[in-house]
Tab-separated table of C-alpha atoms in Angstrom:
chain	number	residue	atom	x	y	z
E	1	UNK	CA	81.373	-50.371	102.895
E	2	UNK	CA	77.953	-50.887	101.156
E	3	UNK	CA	74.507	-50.283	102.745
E	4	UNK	CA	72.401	-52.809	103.453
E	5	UNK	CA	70.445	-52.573	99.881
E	6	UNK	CA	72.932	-52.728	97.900
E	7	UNK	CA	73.822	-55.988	100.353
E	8	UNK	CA	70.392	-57.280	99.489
E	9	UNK	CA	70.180	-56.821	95.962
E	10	UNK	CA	73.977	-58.987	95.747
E	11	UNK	CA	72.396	-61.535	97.277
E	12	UNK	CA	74.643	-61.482	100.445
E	13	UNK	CA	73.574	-61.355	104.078
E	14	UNK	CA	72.028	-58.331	104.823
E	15	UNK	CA	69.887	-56.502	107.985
E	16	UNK	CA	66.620	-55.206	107.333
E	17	UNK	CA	67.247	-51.379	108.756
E	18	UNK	CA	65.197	-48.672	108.299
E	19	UNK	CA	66.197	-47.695	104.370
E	20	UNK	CA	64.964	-51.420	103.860
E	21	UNK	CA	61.898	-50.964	105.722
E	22	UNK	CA	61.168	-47.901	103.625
E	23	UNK	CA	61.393	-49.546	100.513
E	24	UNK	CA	59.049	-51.614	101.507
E	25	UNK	CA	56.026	-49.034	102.113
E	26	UNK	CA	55.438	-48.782	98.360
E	27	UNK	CA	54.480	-52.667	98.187
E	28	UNK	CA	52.405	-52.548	101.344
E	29	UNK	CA	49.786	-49.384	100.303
E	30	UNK	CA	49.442	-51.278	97.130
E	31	UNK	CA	48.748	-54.652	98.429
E	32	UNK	CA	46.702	-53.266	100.932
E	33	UNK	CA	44.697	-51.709	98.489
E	34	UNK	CA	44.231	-55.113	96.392
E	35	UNK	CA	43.492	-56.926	99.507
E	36	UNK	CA	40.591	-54.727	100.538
E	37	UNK	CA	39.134	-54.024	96.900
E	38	UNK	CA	35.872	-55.027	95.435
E	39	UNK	CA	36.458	-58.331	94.341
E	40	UNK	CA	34.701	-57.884	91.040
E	41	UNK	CA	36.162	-54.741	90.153
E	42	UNK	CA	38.633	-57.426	87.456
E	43	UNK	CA	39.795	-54.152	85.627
E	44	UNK	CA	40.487	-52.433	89.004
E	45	UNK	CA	42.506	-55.038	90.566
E	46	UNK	CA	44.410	-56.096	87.330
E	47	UNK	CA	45.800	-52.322	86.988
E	48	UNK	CA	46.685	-52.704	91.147
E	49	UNK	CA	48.677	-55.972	90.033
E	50	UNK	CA	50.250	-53.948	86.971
E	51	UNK	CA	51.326	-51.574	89.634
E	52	UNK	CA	52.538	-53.182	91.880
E	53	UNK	CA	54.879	-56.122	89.909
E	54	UNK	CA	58.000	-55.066	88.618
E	55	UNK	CA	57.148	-56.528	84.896
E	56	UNK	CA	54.123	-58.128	84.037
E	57	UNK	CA	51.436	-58.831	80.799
E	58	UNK	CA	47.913	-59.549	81.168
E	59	UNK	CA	48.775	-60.704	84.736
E	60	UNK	CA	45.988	-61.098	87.933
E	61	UNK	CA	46.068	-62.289	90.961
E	62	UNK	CA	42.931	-63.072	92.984
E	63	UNK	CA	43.030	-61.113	96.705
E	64	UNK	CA	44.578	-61.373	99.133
E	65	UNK	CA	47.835	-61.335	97.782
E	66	UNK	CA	51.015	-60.720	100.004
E	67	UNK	CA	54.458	-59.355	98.706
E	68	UNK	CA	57.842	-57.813	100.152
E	69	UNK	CA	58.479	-55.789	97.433
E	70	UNK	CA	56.084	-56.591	94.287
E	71	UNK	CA	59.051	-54.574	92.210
E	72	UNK	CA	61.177	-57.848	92.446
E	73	UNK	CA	58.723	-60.091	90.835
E	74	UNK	CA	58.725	-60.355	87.140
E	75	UNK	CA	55.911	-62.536	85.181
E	76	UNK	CA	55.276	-63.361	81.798
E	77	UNK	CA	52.208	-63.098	79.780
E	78	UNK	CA	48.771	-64.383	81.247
E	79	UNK	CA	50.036	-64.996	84.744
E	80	UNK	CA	47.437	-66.412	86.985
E	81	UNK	CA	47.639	-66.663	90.889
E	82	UNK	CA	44.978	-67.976	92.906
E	83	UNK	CA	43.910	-66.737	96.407
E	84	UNK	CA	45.998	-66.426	99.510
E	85	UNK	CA	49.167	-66.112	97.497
E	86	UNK	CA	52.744	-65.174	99.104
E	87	UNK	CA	55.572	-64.083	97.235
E	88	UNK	CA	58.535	-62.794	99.313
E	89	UNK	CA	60.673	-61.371	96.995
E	90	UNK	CA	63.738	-60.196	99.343
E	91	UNK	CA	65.441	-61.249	95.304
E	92	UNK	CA	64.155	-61.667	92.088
E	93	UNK	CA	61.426	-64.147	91.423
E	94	UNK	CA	61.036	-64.402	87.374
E	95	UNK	CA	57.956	-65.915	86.049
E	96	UNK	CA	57.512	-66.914	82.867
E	97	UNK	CA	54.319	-66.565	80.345
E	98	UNK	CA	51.331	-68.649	80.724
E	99	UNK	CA	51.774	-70.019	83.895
E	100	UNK	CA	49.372	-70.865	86.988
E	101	UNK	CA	49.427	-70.651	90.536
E	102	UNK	CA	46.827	-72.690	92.669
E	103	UNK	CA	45.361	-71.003	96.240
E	104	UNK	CA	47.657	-71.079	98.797
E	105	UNK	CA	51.168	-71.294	96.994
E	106	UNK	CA	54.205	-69.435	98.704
E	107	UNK	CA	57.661	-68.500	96.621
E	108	UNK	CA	60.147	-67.820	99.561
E	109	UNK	CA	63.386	-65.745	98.681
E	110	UNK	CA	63.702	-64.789	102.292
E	111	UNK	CA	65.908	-66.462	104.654
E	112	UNK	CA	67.986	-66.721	107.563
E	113	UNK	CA	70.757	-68.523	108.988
E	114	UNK	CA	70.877	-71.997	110.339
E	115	UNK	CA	72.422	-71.088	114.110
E	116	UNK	CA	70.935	-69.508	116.267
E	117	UNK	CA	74.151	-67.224	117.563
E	118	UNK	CA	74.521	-66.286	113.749
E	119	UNK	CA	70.824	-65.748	113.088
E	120	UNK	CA	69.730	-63.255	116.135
E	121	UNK	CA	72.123	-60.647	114.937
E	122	UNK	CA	69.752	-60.040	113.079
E	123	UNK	CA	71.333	-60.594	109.364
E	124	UNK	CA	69.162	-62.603	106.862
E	125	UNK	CA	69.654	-62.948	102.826
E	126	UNK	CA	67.390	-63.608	99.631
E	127	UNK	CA	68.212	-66.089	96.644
E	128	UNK	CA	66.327	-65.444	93.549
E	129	UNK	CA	63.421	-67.889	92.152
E	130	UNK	CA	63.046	-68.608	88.379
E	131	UNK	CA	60.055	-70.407	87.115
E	132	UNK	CA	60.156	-71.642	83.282
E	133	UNK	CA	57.224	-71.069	80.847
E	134	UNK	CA	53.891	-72.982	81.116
E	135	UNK	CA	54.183	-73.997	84.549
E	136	UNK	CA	51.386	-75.010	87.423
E	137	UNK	CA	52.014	-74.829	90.542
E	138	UNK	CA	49.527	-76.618	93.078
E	139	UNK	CA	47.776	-75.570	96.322
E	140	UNK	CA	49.635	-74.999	99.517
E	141	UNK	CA	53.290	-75.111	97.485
E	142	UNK	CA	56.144	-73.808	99.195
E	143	UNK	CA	58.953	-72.809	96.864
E	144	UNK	CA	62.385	-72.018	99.087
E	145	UNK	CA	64.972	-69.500	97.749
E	146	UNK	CA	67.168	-70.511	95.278
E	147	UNK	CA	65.166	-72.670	93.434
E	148	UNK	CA	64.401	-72.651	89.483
E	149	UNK	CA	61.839	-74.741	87.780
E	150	UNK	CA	61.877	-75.620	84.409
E	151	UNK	CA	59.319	-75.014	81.553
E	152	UNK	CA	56.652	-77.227	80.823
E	153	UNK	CA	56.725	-78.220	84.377
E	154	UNK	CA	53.514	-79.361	87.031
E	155	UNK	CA	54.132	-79.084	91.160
E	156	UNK	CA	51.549	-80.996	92.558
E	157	UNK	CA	49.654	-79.919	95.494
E	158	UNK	CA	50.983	-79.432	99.046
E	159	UNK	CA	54.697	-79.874	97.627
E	160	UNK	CA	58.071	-78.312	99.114
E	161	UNK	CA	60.001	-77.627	96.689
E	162	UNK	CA	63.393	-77.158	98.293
E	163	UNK	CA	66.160	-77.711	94.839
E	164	UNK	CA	65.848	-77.408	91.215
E	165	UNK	CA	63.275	-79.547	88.601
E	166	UNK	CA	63.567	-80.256	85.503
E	167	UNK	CA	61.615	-78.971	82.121
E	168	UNK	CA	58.458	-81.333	81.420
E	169	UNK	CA	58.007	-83.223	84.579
E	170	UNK	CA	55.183	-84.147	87.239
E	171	UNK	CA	56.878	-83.936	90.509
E	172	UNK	CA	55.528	-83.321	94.125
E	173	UNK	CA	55.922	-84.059	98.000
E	174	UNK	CA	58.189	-82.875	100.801
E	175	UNK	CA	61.182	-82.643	99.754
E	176	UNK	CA	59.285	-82.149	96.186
E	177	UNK	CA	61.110	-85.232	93.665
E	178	UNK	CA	60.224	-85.984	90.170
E	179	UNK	CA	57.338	-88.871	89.729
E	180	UNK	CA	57.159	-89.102	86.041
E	181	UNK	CA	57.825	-86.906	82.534
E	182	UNK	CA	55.195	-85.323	81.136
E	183	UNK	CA	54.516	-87.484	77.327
E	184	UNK	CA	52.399	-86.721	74.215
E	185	UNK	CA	50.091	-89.236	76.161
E	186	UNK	CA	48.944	-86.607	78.438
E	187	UNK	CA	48.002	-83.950	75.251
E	188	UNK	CA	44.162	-85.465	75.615
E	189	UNK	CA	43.756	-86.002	79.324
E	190	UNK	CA	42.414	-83.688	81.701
E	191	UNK	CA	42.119	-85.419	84.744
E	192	UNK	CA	44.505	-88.704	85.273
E	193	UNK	CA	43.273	-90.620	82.972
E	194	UNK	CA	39.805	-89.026	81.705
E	195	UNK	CA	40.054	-87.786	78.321
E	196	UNK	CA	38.356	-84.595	76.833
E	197	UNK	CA	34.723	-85.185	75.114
E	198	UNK	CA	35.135	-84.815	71.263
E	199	UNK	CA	33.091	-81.653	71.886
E	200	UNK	CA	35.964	-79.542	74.062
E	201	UNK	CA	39.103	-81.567	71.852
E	202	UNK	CA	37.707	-79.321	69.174
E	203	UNK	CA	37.537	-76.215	70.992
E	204	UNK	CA	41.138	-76.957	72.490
E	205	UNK	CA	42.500	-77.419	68.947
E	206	UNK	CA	40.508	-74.619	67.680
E	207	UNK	CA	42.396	-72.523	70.703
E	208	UNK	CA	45.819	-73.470	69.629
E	209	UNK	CA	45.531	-73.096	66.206
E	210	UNK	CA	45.697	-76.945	65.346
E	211	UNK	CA	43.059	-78.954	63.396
E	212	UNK	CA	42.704	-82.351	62.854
């Protein structure tokens, strides 16, 4: 017989008991203490965030931030998440580098069974996330367990993202689909179809390393 951790961290249905609950604490003084920091202490709150994930580089997260664990969640360099952001990370949820999360987006791990009979006993499960490099994920997202996301890769706003999506893709709505692939065209736009001033195109090239 295995406890109810080691249940958990297989993936398999599992009952949040008291050695579960425990594990738990850790996450909660630390998110407590982001939530209720001063919210220009930047130095202060990106050494909380350092803390409190299980890997992370350059990462911040504007307060309040919400987490099960914080040690499940892995991000990549320059991680960004906006305000009001829940992760529950009952699994893993891997990030990788440079990507963005708008106000508001939730990455669900967590869940429970279907019927009713089946679900009040009590047992529930987590399914790990993966998110690709480069990726933005718009306000109010909800991202349900099991789901991976490719590199490269934009969520639109106020999307439910429920199965996987492809590398270099636009795709939103409930259930979240693909709308189009992401093109060379799109290298000079920053808003539909508004292209930068010559001014900033400079700067961005200067950025990357690129000249024309």
């Amino acid at each position: 017989m295995i406890n109810h951790i080691e249940r958990r961290d297989r993936q398999i249905p599992y009952i949040s008991d008291a050695s579960v609950f425990e594990e738990q604490m850790a996450a909660r003084r630390l998110t407590q203490k982001l939530n209720t920091m001063d919210r220009t202490d930047f130095a202060g709150i990106a050494n909380v965030v350092k803390e409190l994930f299980g890997k992370s580089d350059g990462a911040f997260v504007n307060p309040p931030f919400y987490c099960d664990y914080g040690r499940h969640i892995e991000v990549g360099k320059n991680f960004f998440a906006n305000y009001n952001c829940t992760i529950l990370d009952v699994a893993k949820v891997i990030i990788g580098d440079n990507c963005q999360l708008a106000p508001n987006v939730a990455i669900y791990t967590a869940g429970h069974p279907v019927h009713p009979d089946t679900r009040n006993t009590a047992y529930e499960y987590g399914i790990e996330v993966i998110i690709g490099d480069n990726v933005w994920i718009g306000g109010n997202t909800v991202i349900c367990p099991g789901v991976h996301i490719g590199s490269n890769t934009v969520i639109g706003a106020g999307s439910v993202v429920t199965r996987d999506m492809p590398d270099w893709c636009v795709a939103a709505g409930n259930p979240c689909k693909v709308i189009r692939a992401i093109t060379e065209e799109d290298r000079k736009l920053y808003y539909k179809d508004r292209e930068f001033d010559e001014e900033a195109w400079k700067d961005v090239l200067h950025i990357q390393g690129k000249y024309e």
